[in-house]
Amino acid sequence: MADRSSDVDLAEGELTAAGPFSEAERAAVYRAIETRRDVRGEFLPTEVPDAVLARLLEAAHHAPSVGLMQPWNFIILRDMKTRRAIRDIVMARNAEAAAMFDDDRAAAYQRLKLEGIVDAPLNICITCDRTRGGKVVLGRTHQRDTDLLSTACAVQNLFLAARAEGIGVGWVSIFEPDDLRPILQLPDPVVPVAYLCVGYVEALFRRPELEARRWSKRLALEDLVFEESWDRPWRFPEEG
């Protein structure tokens, strides 16, 4: 282990050996990443036990955050009256969104199911408190939006933990952030980053649903990686 004896304020025993996971553990991590899907209409009515929900929230809370500001909060929503009010907002915004596409694309858009707010047994709104950590936060001094980016890491952690639990998650984003403020009684510095529909699912798409429905397709990674500068593509190693 590296000698960190000169570190300031580092208590004894704070470091542990680093090393790769076992092959099975590593495969499980990659499987969760590769098979995670955004779920819309495949929710089962089975309730998510509080013990499982607590594990998902714990995973989200272990996300990295710049300056350890941990700007997230989690609002758990089961009440159907509240969820219907949010669904009504999303439906109104959805109509606005459909009008932004040309005729063929608009028709395809309207056939997509883009939310499961009342279908899922549970909703979670993950917020970002933009005052968390005070006026000056280590690492945020020149990039203010690192609090939002940190909260997005918590969202991804929850997605991956849910996949490992056999639970589906759908991210609803068709609303203006201020639309939710009066319903959820959010203080001024707090903004909703992700509104999630959460529940057990019977099946998942083999590939992203929007790809399966030919709305879009996954880009080739080889076209997205550069070395040293934008004009120098990175050469991927030969397979095998």
CSV table of C-alpha atoms in Angstrom, one decimal:
chain,number,residue,atom,x,y,z
A,1,MET,CA,0.0,0.0,0.0
A,2,ALA,CA,1.3,3.5,-0.8
A,3,ASP,CA,2.8,5.5,2.0
A,4,ARG,CA,0.3,8.3,2.8
A,5,SER,CA,1.9,9.2,6.1
A,6,SER,CA,2.3,12.9,5.1
A,7,ASP,CA,-1.4,13.4,4.5
A,8,VAL,CA,-3.0,16.0,6.7
A,9,ASP,CA,-5.9,14.9,8.9
A,10,LEU,CA,-6.0,11.3,7.6
A,11,ALA,CA,-6.8,9.0,10.5
A,12,GLU,CA,-5.2,5.6,10.9
A,13,GLY,CA,-6.9,2.8,9.0
A,14,GLU,CA,-8.7,5.0,6.5
A,15,LEU,CA,-7.1,3.3,3.5
A,16,THR,CA,-7.7,-0.1,2.2
A,17,ALA,CA,-6.1,-2.2,-0.5
A,18,ALA,CA,-7.4,-1.6,-4.1
A,19,GLY,CA,-7.7,-4.4,-6.6
A,20,PRO,CA,-10.1,-5.8,-9.2
A,21,PHE,CA,-13.2,-7.7,-8.4
A,22,SER,CA,-13.5,-11.4,-8.9
A,23,GLU,CA,-14.5,-12.5,-12.4
A,24,ALA,CA,-18.1,-13.2,-11.2
A,25,GLU,CA,-18.4,-9.9,-9.4
A,26,ARG,CA,-17.0,-8.0,-12.4
A,27,ALA,CA,-19.4,-9.7,-14.7
A,28,ALA,CA,-22.3,-8.8,-12.5
A,29,VAL,CA,-21.4,-5.1,-12.6
A,30,TYR,CA,-21.1,-5.1,-16.3
A,31,ARG,CA,-24.4,-7.1,-16.7
A,32,ALA,CA,-26.2,-4.5,-14.6
A,33,ILE,CA,-24.8,-1.7,-16.8
A,34,GLU,CA,-25.5,-3.4,-20.1
A,35,THR,CA,-29.0,-4.7,-19.3
A,36,ARG,CA,-30.4,-1.7,-17.5
A,37,ARG,CA,-33.5,-0.3,-19.3
A,38,ASP,CA,-35.7,2.7,-18.9
A,39,VAL,CA,-39.1,1.1,-18.1
A,40,ARG,CA,-42.4,2.6,-19.2
A,41,GLY,CA,-45.3,0.2,-19.4
A,42,GLU,CA,-44.1,-3.2,-18.0
A,43,PHE,CA,-44.7,-2.5,-14.3
A,44,LEU,CA,-46.3,-5.2,-12.1
A,45,PRO,CA,-48.6,-4.2,-9.3
A,46,THR,CA,-46.3,-5.8,-6.7
A,47,GLU,CA,-45.3,-3.4,-4.0
A,48,VAL,CA,-41.6,-2.7,-3.5
A,49,PRO,CA,-40.8,-3.7,0.1
A,50,ASP,CA,-39.4,-0.9,2.3
A,51,ALA,CA,-36.2,-2.9,2.9
A,52,VAL,CA,-35.5,-3.1,-0.8
A,53,LEU,CA,-36.4,0.6,-1.3
A,54,ALA,CA,-33.9,1.4,1.5
A,55,ARG,CA,-31.2,-0.5,-0.3
A,56,LEU,CA,-31.9,1.4,-3.5
A,57,LEU,CA,-31.7,4.7,-1.7
A,58,GLU,CA,-28.5,3.7,0.1
A,59,ALA,CA,-27.0,2.9,-3.3
A,60,ALA,CA,-28.0,6.3,-4.6
A,61,HIS,CA,-26.6,8.0,-1.5
A,62,HIS,CA,-23.2,6.3,-2.2
A,63,ALA,CA,-22.9,8.2,-5.5
A,64,PRO,CA,-19.8,10.4,-6.0
A,65,SER,CA,-20.4,14.1,-5.5
A,66,VAL,CA,-18.0,17.0,-6.1
A,67,GLY,CA,-16.7,18.3,-2.9
A,68,LEU,CA,-18.7,15.7,-1.1
A,69,MET,CA,-21.6,18.1,-1.2
A,70,GLN,CA,-24.2,15.3,-1.5
A,71,PRO,CA,-26.8,17.7,-2.9
A,72,TRP,CA,-29.6,15.1,-3.4
A,73,ASN,CA,-32.8,14.5,-1.5
A,74,PHE,CA,-35.4,11.8,-2.3
A,75,ILE,CA,-39.2,12.2,-2.2
A,76,ILE,CA,-41.0,8.9,-2.1
A,77,LEU,CA,-44.5,9.1,-3.7
A,78,ARG,CA,-47.2,6.5,-3.3
A,79,ASP,CA,-50.3,8.6,-3.0
A,80,MET,CA,-52.3,8.3,-6.1
A,81,LYS,CA,-53.9,11.7,-5.9
A,82,THR,CA,-50.4,13.4,-6.0
A,83,ARG,CA,-49.2,11.1,-8.8
A,84,ARG,CA,-52.3,11.8,-10.9
A,85,ALA,CA,-51.7,15.5,-10.6
A,86,ILE,CA,-48.1,15.0,-11.8
A,87,ARG,CA,-49.3,12.8,-14.6
A,88,ASP,CA,-51.8,15.5,-15.7
A,89,ILE,CA,-48.9,17.9,-15.9
A,90,VAL,CA,-46.8,15.5,-17.9
A,91,MET,CA,-49.7,14.8,-20.3
A,92,ALA,CA,-50.1,18.5,-21.0
A,93,ARG,CA,-46.4,18.9,-21.6
A,94,ASN,CA,-46.4,15.8,-23.7
A,95,ALA,CA,-48.9,17.4,-26.1
A,96,GLU,CA,-46.5,20.4,-26.4
A,97,ALA,CA,-43.6,18.1,-27.1
A,98,ALA,CA,-45.5,16.3,-29.8
A,99,ALA,CA,-46.1,19.6,-31.6
A,100,MET,CA,-42.4,20.2,-31.9
A,101,PHE,CA,-41.9,17.2,-34.2
A,102,ASP,CA,-42.7,17.1,-37.9
A,103,ASP,CA,-45.8,15.1,-39.0
A,104,ASP,CA,-44.3,11.7,-39.4
A,105,ARG,CA,-42.1,12.0,-36.3
A,106,ALA,CA,-45.1,13.4,-34.3
A,107,ALA,CA,-47.2,10.5,-35.1
A,108,ALA,CA,-44.5,8.1,-34.0
A,109,TYR,CA,-44.0,10.1,-30.9
A,110,GLN,CA,-47.6,9.9,-29.9
A,111,ARG,CA,-47.5,6.1,-30.2
A,112,LEU,CA,-44.7,5.9,-27.6
A,113,LYS,CA,-45.6,5.3,-24.0
A,114,LEU,CA,-43.3,7.8,-22.2
A,115,GLU,CA,-44.4,7.4,-18.5
A,116,GLY,CA,-45.7,5.0,-16.0
A,117,ILE,CA,-46.5,7.4,-13.2
A,118,VAL,CA,-49.8,5.7,-12.1
A,119,ASP,CA,-48.8,2.2,-13.4
A,120,ALA,CA,-45.8,1.8,-11.2
A,121,PRO,CA,-46.5,1.1,-7.5
A,122,LEU,CA,-43.9,3.7,-6.5
A,123,ASN,CA,-42.5,7.1,-7.7
A,124,ILE,CA,-39.4,8.8,-6.5
A,125,CYS,CA,-38.4,12.4,-7.2
A,126,ILE,CA,-34.7,13.0,-6.8
A,127,THR,CA,-33.9,16.6,-6.2
A,128,CYS,CA,-30.8,18.8,-6.0
A,129,ASP,CA,-30.4,21.4,-3.3
A,130,ARG,CA,-28.3,24.1,-5.0
A,131,THR,CA,-27.2,25.6,-1.6
A,132,ARG,CA,-25.9,22.3,-0.2
A,133,GLY,CA,-22.4,22.7,1.0
A,134,GLY,CA,-22.5,26.5,1.3
A,135,LYS,CA,-21.4,29.3,-1.0
A,136,VAL,CA,-18.0,27.9,-1.8
A,137,VAL,CA,-17.7,24.1,-2.4
A,138,LEU,CA,-14.4,22.4,-3.1
A,139,GLY,CA,-14.3,21.5,-6.8
A,140,ARG,CA,-17.4,23.6,-7.7
A,141,THR,CA,-15.7,27.0,-7.7
A,142,HIS,CA,-15.6,27.2,-11.4
A,143,GLN,CA,-18.3,24.8,-12.6
A,144,ARG,CA,-21.5,25.6,-10.8
A,145,ASP,CA,-23.5,22.7,-12.4
A,146,THR,CA,-21.4,20.0,-10.7
A,147,ASP,CA,-24.2,19.8,-8.1
A,148,LEU,CA,-26.6,18.8,-10.8
A,149,LEU,CA,-24.1,16.4,-12.3
A,150,SER,CA,-23.5,14.8,-8.9
A,151,THR,CA,-27.2,14.3,-8.4
A,152,ALA,CA,-27.3,12.6,-11.8
A,153,CYS,CA,-24.7,10.1,-10.5
A,154,ALA,CA,-27.1,9.3,-7.7
A,155,VAL,CA,-29.8,8.6,-10.2
A,156,GLN,CA,-27.6,6.2,-12.1
A,157,ASN,CA,-26.6,4.4,-8.9
A,158,LEU,CA,-30.3,3.9,-8.2
A,159,PHE,CA,-30.9,2.6,-11.7
A,160,LEU,CA,-28.1,0.0,-11.4
A,161,ALA,CA,-29.1,-1.1,-8.0
A,162,ALA,CA,-32.7,-1.5,-9.1
A,163,ARG,CA,-31.6,-3.7,-12.0
A,164,ALA,CA,-29.7,-5.9,-9.6
A,165,GLU,CA,-32.9,-6.2,-7.5
A,166,GLY,CA,-35.1,-7.1,-10.6
A,167,ILE,CA,-36.8,-3.7,-10.3
A,168,GLY,CA,-37.5,-1.5,-13.3
A,169,VAL,CA,-37.1,2.3,-13.3
A,170,GLY,CA,-38.5,4.8,-15.7
A,171,TRP,CA,-37.2,8.4,-15.9
A,172,VAL,CA,-39.9,10.9,-16.7
A,173,SER,CA,-38.6,14.2,-18.0
A,174,ILE,CA,-41.4,15.8,-20.0
A,175,PHE,CA,-42.2,18.7,-17.7
A,176,GLU,CA,-40.7,22.0,-16.6
A,177,PRO,CA,-38.9,21.7,-13.3
A,178,ASP,CA,-41.1,24.4,-11.8
A,179,ASP,CA,-44.2,22.4,-12.7
A,180,LEU,CA,-43.5,20.1,-9.7
A,181,ARG,CA,-42.6,22.8,-7.2
A,182,PRO,CA,-46.1,23.6,-5.8
A,183,ILE,CA,-47.2,19.9,-5.7
A,184,LEU,CA,-44.1,18.7,-3.9
A,185,GLN,CA,-43.7,22.0,-1.9
A,186,LEU,CA,-40.1,22.3,-3.0
A,187,PRO,CA,-38.1,25.2,-1.4
A,188,ASP,CA,-36.7,27.7,-3.8
A,189,PRO,CA,-33.1,26.4,-3.9
A,190,VAL,CA,-34.2,22.8,-4.6
A,191,VAL,CA,-34.8,21.6,-8.2
A,192,PRO,CA,-36.1,18.3,-9.4
A,193,VAL,CA,-33.4,16.4,-11.3
A,194,ALA,CA,-35.2,13.1,-11.9
A,195,TYR,CA,-38.8,11.9,-11.6
A,196,LEU,CA,-38.7,8.1,-11.5
A,197,CYS,CA,-41.3,5.4,-11.8
A,198,VAL,CA,-40.2,2.4,-9.8
A,199,GLY,CA,-41.5,-1.2,-9.6
A,200,TYR,CA,-41.0,-4.8,-10.4
A,201,VAL,CA,-41.3,-5.8,-14.0
A,202,GLU,CA,-41.9,-9.1,-15.7
A,203,ALA,CA,-39.7,-8.5,-18.7
A,204,LEU,CA,-37.2,-6.0,-20.1
A,205,PHE,CA,-36.4,-5.1,-23.6
A,206,ARG,CA,-33.2,-6.8,-24.9
A,207,ARG,CA,-32.0,-3.4,-26.1
A,208,PRO,CA,-33.2,0.2,-25.4
A,209,GLU,CA,-36.9,0.5,-26.2
A,210,LEU,CA,-36.4,3.5,-28.4
A,211,GLU,CA,-34.0,1.5,-30.4
A,212,ALA,CA,-36.3,-1.5,-30.6
A,213,ARG,CA,-39.1,0.8,-31.8
A,214,ARG,CA,-36.8,2.3,-34.4
A,215,TRP,CA,-36.9,5.8,-32.9
A,216,SER,CA,-33.2,6.0,-32.7
A,217,LYS,CA,-30.2,3.7,-32.4
A,218,ARG,CA,-27.0,3.3,-30.4
A,219,LEU,CA,-24.1,5.2,-31.8
A,220,ALA,CA,-20.9,3.3,-32.6
A,221,LEU,CA,-18.4,3.8,-29.7
A,222,GLU,CA,-15.5,3.9,-32.2
A,223,ASP,CA,-16.9,7.2,-33.5
A,224,LEU,CA,-17.0,8.8,-30.1
A,225,VAL,CA,-13.5,8.3,-28.7
A,226,PHE,CA,-10.5,10.5,-29.4
A,227,GLU,CA,-6.9,10.6,-28.3
A,228,GLU,CA,-5.2,13.8,-27.2
A,229,SER,CA,-7.5,16.0,-29.3
A,230,TRP,CA,-10.8,16.1,-31.1
A,231,ASP,CA,-9.3,15.3,-34.6
A,232,ARG,CA,-7.5,12.1,-33.5
A,233,PRO,CA,-9.7,9.0,-33.2
A,234,TRP,CA,-8.6,6.5,-30.7
A,235,ARG,CA,-7.7,3.1,-32.2
A,236,PHE,CA,-9.6,0.4,-30.4
A,237,PRO,CA,-7.6,-2.9,-29.8
A,238,GLU,CA,-8.2,-5.7,-32.2
A,239,GLU,CA,-10.7,-8.3,-30.9
A,240,GLY,CA,-9.2,-11.6,-29.8
